[in-house]
Structures are given as C-alpha cells and as structure tokens.
Short mmCIF file of C-alpha atoms in Angstrom, two decimals:
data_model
loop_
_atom_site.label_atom_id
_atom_site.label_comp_id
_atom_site.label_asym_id
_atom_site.label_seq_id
_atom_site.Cartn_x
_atom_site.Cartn_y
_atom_site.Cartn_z
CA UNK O 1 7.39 24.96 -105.32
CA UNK O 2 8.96 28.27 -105.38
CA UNK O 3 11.40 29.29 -102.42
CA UNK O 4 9.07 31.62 -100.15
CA UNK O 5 6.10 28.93 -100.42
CA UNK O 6 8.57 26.58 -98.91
CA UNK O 7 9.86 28.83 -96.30
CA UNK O 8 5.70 30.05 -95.20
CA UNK O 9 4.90 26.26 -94.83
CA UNK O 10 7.96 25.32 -92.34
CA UNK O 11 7.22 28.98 -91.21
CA UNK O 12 3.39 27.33 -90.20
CA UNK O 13 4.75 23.58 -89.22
CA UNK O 14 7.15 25.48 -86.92
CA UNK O 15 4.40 27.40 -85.35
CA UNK O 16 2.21 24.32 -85.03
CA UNK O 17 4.78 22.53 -82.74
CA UNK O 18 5.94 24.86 -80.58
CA UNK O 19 3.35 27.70 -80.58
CA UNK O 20 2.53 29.90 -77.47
CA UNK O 21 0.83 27.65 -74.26
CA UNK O 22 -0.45 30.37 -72.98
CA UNK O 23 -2.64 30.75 -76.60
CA UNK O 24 -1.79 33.95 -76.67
CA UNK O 25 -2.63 35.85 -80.03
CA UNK O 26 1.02 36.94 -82.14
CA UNK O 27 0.54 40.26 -83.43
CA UNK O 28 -0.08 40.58 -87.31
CA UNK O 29 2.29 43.09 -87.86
CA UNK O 30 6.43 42.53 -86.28
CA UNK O 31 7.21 45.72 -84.19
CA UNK O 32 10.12 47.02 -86.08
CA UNK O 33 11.86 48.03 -82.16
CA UNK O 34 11.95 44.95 -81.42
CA UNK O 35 14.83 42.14 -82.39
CA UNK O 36 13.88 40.08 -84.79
CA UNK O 37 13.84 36.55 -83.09
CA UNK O 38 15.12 33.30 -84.68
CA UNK O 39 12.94 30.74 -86.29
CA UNK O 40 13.20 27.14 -84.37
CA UNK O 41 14.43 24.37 -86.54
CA UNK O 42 12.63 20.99 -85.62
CA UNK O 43 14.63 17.90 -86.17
CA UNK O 44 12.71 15.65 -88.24
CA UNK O 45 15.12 12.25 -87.74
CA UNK O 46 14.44 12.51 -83.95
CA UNK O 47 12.50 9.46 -83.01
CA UNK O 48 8.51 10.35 -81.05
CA UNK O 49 8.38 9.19 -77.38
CA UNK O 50 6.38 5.99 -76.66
CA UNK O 51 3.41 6.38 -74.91
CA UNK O 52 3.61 2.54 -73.99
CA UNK O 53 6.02 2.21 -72.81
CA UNK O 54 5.76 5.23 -70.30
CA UNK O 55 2.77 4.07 -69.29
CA UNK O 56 3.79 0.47 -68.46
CA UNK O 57 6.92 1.77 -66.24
CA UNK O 58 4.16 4.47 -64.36
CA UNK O 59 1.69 1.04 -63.74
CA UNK O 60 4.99 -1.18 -62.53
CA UNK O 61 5.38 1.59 -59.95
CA UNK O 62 1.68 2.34 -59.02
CA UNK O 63 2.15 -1.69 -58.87
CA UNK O 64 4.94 -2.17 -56.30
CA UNK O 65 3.75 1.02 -53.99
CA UNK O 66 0.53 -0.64 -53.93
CA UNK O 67 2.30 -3.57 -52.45
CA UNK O 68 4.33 -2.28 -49.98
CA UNK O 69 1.28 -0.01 -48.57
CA UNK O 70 -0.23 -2.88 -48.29
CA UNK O 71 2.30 -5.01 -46.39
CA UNK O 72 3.10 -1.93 -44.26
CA UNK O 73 -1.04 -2.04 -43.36
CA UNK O 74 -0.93 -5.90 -42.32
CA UNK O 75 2.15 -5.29 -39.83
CA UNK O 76 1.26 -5.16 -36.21
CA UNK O 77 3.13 -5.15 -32.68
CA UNK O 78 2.38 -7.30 -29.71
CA UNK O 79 3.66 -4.97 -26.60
CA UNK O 80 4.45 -6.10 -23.27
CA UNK O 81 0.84 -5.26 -21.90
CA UNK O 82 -1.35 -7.03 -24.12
CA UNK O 83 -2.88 -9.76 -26.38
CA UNK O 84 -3.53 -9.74 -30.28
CA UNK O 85 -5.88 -11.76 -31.00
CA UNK O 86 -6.53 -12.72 -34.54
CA UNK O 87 -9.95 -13.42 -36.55
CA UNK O 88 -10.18 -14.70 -39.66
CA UNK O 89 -13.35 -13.87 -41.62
CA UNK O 90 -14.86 -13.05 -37.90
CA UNK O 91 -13.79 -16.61 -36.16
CA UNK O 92 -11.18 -16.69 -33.70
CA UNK O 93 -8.06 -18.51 -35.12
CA UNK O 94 -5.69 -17.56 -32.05
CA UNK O 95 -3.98 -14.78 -30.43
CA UNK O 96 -0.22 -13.70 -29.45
CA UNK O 97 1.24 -12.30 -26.29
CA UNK O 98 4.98 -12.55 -26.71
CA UNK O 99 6.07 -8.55 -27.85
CA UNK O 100 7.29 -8.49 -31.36
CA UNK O 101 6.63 -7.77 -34.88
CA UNK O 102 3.60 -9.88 -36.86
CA UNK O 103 1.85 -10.34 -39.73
CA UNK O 104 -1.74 -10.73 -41.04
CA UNK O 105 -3.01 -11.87 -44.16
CA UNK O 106 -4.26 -8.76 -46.07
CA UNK O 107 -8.91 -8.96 -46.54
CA UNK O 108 -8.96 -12.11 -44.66
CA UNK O 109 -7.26 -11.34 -41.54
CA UNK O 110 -8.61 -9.13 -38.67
CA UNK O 111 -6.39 -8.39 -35.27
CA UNK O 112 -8.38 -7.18 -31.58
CA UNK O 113 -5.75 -5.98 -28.70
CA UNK O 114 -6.90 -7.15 -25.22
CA UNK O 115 -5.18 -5.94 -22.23
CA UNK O 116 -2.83 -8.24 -20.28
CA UNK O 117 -2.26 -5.96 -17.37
CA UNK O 118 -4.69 -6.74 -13.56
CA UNK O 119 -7.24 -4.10 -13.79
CA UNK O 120 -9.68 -2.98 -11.46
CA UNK O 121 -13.54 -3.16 -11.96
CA UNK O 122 -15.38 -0.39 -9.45
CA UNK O 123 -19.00 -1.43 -9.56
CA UNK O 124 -21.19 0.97 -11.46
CA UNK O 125 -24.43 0.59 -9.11
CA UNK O 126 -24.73 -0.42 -5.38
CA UNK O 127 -26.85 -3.39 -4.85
CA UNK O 128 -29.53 -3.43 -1.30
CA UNK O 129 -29.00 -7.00 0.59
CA UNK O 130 -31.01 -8.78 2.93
CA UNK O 131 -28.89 -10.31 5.89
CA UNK O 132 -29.98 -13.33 8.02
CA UNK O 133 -31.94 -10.83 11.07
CA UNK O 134 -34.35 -9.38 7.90
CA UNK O 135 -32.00 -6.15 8.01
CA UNK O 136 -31.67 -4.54 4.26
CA UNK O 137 -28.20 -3.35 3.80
CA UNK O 138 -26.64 -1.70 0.45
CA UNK O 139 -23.13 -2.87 -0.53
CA UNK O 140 -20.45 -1.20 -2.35
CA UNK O 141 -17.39 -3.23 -3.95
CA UNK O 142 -15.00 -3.59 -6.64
CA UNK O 143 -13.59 -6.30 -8.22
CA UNK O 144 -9.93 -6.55 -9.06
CA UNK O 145 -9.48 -8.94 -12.42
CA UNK O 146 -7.42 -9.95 -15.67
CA UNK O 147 -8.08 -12.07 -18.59
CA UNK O 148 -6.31 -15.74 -19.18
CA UNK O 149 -7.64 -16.76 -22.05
CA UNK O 150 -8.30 -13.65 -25.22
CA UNK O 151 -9.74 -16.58 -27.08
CA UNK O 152 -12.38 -17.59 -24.54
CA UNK O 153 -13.37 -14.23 -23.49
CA UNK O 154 -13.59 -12.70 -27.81
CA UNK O 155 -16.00 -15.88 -28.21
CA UNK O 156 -18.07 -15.65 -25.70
CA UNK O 157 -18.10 -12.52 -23.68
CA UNK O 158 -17.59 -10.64 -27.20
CA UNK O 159 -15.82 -7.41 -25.70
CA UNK O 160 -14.42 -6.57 -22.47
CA UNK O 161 -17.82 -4.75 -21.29
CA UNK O 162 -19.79 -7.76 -21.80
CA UNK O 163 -17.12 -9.89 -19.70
CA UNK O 164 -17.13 -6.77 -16.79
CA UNK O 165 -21.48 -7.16 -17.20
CA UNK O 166 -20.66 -11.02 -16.69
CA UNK O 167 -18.70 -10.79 -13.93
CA UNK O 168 -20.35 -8.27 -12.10
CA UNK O 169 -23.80 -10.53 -12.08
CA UNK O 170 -21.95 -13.20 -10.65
CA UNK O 171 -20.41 -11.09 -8.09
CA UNK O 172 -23.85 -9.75 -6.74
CA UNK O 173 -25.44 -12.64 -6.88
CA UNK O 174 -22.72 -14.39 -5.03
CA UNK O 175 -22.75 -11.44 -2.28
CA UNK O 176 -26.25 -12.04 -1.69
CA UNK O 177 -26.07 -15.23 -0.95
CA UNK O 178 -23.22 -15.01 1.63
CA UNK O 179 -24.20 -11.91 3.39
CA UNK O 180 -27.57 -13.29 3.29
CA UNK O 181 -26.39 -16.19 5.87
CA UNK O 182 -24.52 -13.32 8.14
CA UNK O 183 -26.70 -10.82 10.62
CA UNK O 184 -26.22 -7.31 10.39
CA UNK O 185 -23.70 -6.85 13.71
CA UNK O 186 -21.26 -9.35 12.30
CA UNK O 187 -20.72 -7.65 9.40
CA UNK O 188 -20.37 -4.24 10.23
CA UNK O 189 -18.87 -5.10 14.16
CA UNK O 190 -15.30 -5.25 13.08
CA UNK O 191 -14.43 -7.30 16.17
CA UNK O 192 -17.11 -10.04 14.60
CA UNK O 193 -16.56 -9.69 11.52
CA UNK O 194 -15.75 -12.02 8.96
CA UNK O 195 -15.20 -10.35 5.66
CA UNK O 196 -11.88 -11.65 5.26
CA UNK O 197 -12.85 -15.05 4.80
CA UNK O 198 -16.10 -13.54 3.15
CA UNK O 199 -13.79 -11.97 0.60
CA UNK O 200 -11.96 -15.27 -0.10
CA UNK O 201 -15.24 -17.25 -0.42
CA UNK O 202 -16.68 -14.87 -2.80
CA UNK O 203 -13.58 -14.91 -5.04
CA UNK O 204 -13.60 -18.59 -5.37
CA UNK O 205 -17.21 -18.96 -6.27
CA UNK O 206 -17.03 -15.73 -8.44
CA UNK O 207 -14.46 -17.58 -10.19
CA UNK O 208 -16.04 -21.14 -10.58
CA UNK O 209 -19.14 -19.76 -12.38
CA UNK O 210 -16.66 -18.04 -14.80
CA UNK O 211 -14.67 -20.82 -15.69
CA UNK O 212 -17.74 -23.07 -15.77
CA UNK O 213 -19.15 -20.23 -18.58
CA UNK O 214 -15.69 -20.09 -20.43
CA UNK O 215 -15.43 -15.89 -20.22
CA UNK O 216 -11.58 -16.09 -20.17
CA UNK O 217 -11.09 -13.87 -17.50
CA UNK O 218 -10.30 -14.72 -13.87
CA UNK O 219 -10.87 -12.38 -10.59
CA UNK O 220 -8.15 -12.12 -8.92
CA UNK O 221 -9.81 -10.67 -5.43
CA UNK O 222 -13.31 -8.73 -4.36
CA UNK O 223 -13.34 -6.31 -1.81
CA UNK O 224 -16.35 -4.81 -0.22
CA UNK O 225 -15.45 -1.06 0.34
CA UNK O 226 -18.45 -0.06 2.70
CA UNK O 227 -22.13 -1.35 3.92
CA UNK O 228 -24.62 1.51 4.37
CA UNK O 229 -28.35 1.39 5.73
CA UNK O 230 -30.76 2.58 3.38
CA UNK O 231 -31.60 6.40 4.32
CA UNK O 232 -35.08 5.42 5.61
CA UNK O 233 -33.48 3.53 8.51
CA UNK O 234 -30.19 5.17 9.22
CA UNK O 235 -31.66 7.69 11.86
CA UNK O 236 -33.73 4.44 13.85
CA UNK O 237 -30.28 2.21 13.80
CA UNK O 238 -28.30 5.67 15.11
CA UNK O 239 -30.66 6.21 17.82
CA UNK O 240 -30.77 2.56 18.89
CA UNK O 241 -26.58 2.49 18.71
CA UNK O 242 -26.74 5.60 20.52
CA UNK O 243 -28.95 4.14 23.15
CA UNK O 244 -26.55 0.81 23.36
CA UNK O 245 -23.47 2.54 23.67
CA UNK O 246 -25.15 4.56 26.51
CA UNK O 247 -26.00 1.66 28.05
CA UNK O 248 -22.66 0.30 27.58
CA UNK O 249 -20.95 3.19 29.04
CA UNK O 250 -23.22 2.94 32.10
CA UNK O 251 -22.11 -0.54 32.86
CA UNK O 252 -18.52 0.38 32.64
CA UNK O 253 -18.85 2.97 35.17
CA UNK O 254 -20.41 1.17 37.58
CA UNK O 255 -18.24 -1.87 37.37
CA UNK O 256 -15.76 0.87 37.70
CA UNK O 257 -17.16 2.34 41.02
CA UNK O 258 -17.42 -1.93 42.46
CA UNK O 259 -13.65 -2.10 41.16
CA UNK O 260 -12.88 1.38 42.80
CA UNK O 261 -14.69 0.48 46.46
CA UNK O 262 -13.19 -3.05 46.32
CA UNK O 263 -9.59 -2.18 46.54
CA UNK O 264 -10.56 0.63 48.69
CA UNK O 265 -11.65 -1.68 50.98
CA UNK O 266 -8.95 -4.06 50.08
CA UNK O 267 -6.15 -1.27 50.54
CA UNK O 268 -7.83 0.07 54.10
CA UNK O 269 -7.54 -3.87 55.61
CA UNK O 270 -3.91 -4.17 54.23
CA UNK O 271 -2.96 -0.83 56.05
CA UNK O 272 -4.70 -1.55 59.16
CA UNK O 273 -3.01 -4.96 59.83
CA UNK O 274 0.45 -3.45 58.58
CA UNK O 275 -0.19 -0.49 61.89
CA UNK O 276 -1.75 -3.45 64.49
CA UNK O 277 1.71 -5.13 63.52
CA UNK O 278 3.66 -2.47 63.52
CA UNK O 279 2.91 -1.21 67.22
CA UNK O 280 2.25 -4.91 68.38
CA UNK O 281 5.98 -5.16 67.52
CA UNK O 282 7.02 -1.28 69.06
CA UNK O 283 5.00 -2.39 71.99
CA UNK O 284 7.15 -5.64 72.61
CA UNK O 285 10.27 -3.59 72.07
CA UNK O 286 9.89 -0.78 74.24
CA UNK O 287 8.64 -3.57 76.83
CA UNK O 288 12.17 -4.89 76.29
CA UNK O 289 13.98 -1.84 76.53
CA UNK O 290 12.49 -0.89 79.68
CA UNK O 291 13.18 -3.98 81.07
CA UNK O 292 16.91 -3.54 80.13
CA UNK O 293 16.89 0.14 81.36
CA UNK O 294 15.13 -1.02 84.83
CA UNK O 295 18.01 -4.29 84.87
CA UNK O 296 20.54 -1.57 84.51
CA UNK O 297 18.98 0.85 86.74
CA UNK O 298 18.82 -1.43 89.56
CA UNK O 299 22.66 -2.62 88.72
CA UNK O 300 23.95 1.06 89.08
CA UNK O 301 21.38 2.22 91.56
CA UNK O 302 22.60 -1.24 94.11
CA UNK O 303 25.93 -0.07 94.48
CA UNK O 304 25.00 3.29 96.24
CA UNK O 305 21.43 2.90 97.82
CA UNK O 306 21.78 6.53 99.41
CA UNK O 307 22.98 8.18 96.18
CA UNK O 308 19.52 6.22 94.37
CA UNK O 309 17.39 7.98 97.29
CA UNK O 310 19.08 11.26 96.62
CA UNK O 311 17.95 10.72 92.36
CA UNK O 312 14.40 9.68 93.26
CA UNK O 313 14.12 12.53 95.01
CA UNK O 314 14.81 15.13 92.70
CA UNK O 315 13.16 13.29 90.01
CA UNK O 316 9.80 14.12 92.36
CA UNK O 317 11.36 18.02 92.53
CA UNK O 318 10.97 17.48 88.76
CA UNK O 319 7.70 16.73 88.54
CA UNK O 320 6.22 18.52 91.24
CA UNK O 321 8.04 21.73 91.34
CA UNK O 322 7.22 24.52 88.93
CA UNK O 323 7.88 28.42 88.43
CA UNK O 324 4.27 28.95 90.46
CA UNK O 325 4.66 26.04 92.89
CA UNK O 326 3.85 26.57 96.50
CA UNK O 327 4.49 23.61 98.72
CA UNK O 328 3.59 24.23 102.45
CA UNK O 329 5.75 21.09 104.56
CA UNK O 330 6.94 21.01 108.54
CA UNK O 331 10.08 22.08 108.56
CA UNK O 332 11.70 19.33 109.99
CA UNK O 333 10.44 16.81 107.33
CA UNK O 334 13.45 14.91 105.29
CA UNK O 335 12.18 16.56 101.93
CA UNK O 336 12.29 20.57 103.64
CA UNK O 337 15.54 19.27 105.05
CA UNK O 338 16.97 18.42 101.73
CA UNK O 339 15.27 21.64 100.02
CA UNK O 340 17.10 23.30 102.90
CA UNK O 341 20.50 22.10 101.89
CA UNK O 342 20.78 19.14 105.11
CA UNK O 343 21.79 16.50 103.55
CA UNK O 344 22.08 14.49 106.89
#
C-alpha cells in the first residue's frame, strides 16, 4: 500500500468518527485564506465505553428514587385537630389521633382525616310542628356535635354528610314529639317556658338513638333558635295578642284607679283622726292654761280689789271705745266720773 493510499484511508476513518453533527457539507475545494487545520489522531488502544454497565448504574438509580418517592407518598401527619383513619383494601382497620408522623403500607393502605374539633350543625330546612292545642308552629335549630368514634361513624354513616343527614332526622323527629306534648303559650311565653329542660331532653334522646345506630358521633347540645307561625296565621295570632294585651292593659288600669281611691280614702281617715286629736289635745291645753291664767289672775287681782275694778274697767274702754264712738251717759255715773279723771 503506497504512502498517500494510507494517509486518504485514516484521512476517511478520521472523518467517520468525528465528522460535523451539524451534517454540514465540507467544501470540495480548501480555501487557500484560510489556515490549514490539523488532522485528529484517534487513539486506537483506548478501550470503548460499556453500554452495560451504564445502563445498569442509570436503572440502580431510577431504582432507589422510585423508592424513596414512594415512601415519601405513604408518610402522613396526625395534627392536633383530627383523626386518620386507616382502610385497608376499603375495610376499616383503625384510626390515630395522637399528632405525629405515620406510615401506610404503599397499594394496600388508604388514610381518611376526620375532624376532632366540636362543630356546629345549622339545620338546612325548618321543619312545621304541631303542638298539643292543634297550633302548627315552624322551628329553627342547630345542633352543636363531634365525633367519638372515626371507626363507627366511616362504617356506618360513610362520610360526615351522611352522619349530619343522620343526626338531623333524629333531631326532628325527636322535636316533634316533645313540642308536640307542649301548647303553643308555653313555648313561646318565656315566663312558661320550658325549653331549657326541653333542650336537655332532646339532647339525651338525640343521643340514645345514635349510639343505639353506632354513627360515632355524639351531640353535645341542641338549641332551638326561634318558633315562627306559618305566614297564613301570623296576622290572626297578632290581632288576637293585640286584643289580649289590650285587655290586659285595661285591667291594670283599673286595678290601678281601686289601688289609687283606696289609699285615698285610706290617707283622708288617717289625716282626719291625726286633726280631731290634734285640737282635742289644743283644746285640753288651752282649757288648762286659762285655768292657770284665771288662778293667777285672781291671786294678783285679791291683793288690790280696787286696783282689779280700775283694770276691768278699761278693759270695757277697750272694747267699747273706738275712733267713731259716741257714748251718751249721766254725768254723774261712776264710768263718766272715771272718763272725767275722778277717781273717787
């Protein structure tokens, strides 16, 4: 094999091995402006790369992400607020409520979360009630409720909207029957009423039927948040209230006026035997201190009978003698005499 032979073959094997990606087309002719570039020398004791053995490393990998992905899937945290409860191939096997970190077995395992928290149930419709005096009334309540046992309630209640449908029969049905032994006044007259205990009762029995049906949830109280007439009789029971309380109202005042005439009455008596007393007891007082003035009168008026004429007499000038006066007398009667200035 002569020399340039040799050199156009590893020219070719050259070109085979590392030719142009980009299969871009060399020109036939080398552009003499250009450098001349240097051939690339292959070396042929460097060993090929294993496919195998790449592969097998790239599979390990795949192998051990796969794992941990699915590990990482299967982990699941209990909070503070709620149950886990775990299925296996769709059977209740158990549940956890203590917070933390668990684990379920990958394709077999299935977890639900339940709340743990009270929670309250507002009743989606109002339900019309018949009391004991044939008077239909429409009640609206809520429930206030929490589940005990996530087993119970995932087997047979299903989901928490099936247990709320559950319990909300048994609340209206257990309404009815207790408002149905109560008339209409004691249950809206808050001074008769006995919805408290009503409440209580209802809770209990609410609760009995539950745990007798194994839902796994327990009510913890019911509370009726307002009774309404149905709107064909409001206006008739407004007019008759209206019409009692008028009544009502009418009695009051006139027991007021009796209540207002008797201690009139009561106060006039009191006042008139207070003034009889009172001047009974001036009269016997001034009777005593005229008898004291006349004891002292005569006392004084003894020791000088003249000078006790003399008083009397002007006492009469007192009360007979005025600015006007004209008293016509003989002139030689004691009384001109004294008028005159004789005193004997």
């Amino acid at each position: 094999m002569s020399k340039d032979k040799f050199e156009n073959d590893l020219d070719k094997f050259v070109n085979s091995l590392f030719g142009n990606n980009n299969n871009k087309k060399k020109t036939s002719e080398p552009n003499d402006t250009e450098p001349a570039k240097e051939a690339k020398v292959v070396d042929m004791n460097k060993k090929p790369v294993n496919g195998k053995k790449i592969g097998a490393i790239v599979g390990s990998l795949v192998a051990v992400f796969a794992i941990i992905l699915i590990i990482i899937s299967n982990l699941y945290v209990v909070k503070e607020n709620e149950y886990k409860v775990i299925r296996q191939f769709g059977e209740v096997i158990g549940y956890k409520n203590e917070p933390g970190l668990n684990f379920k077995i990958p394709f077999i395992q299935t977890v639900t979360t339940l709340p743990k928290n009270v929670m309250i149930y507002d009743m989606a419709t109002e339900e019309e009630i018949m009391t004991a005096d044939k008077k239909r009334i429409i009640v609206d309540n809520y429930a206030v409720w929490k589940v005990t046992d996530p087993k119970l309630l995932i087997s047979n209640a299903r989901t928490i909207a099936n247990a709320e449908a559950r319990m909300e029969e048994f609340i209206y049905s257990t309404l009815r029957t207790e408002l149905g032994t109560l008339t209409y006044e004691s249950i809206i007259n808050e001074d008769k009423s006995s919805r408290g205990d009503l409440n209580k009762t209802v809770t209990e029995r609410v609760n009995l039927l539950l745990t007798n049906d194994k839902y796994g949830i327990e009510v913890v109280d019911v509370r009726i948040r307002r009774t309404d007439l149905p709107a064909e009789n409001e206006q008739s029971v407004f007019t008759r209230m209206i019409s009692e309380r008028e009544s009502m109202a009418q009695k009051y005042l006139s027991e007021g006026d009796a209540q207002k005439r008797s201690i009139e009455a009561n106060t006039d008596r009191t006042v008139t035997e207070m003034v009889s007393t009172a001047e009974k007891e001036a009269a016997l007082i001034r009777a005593q201190g005229e008898a004291e003035a006349a004891k002292i009168y005569n006392q004084a008026f003894s020791k000088d009978p003249e000078f006790y004429e003399l008083f009397r007499t002007l006492e009469t000038y007192k009360q007979t003698i005025g600015e006007d006066t004209m008293i016509i007398i003989p002139s030689n009667s004691p009384y001109a005499r004294i008028l005159s200035g004789y005193l004997e």
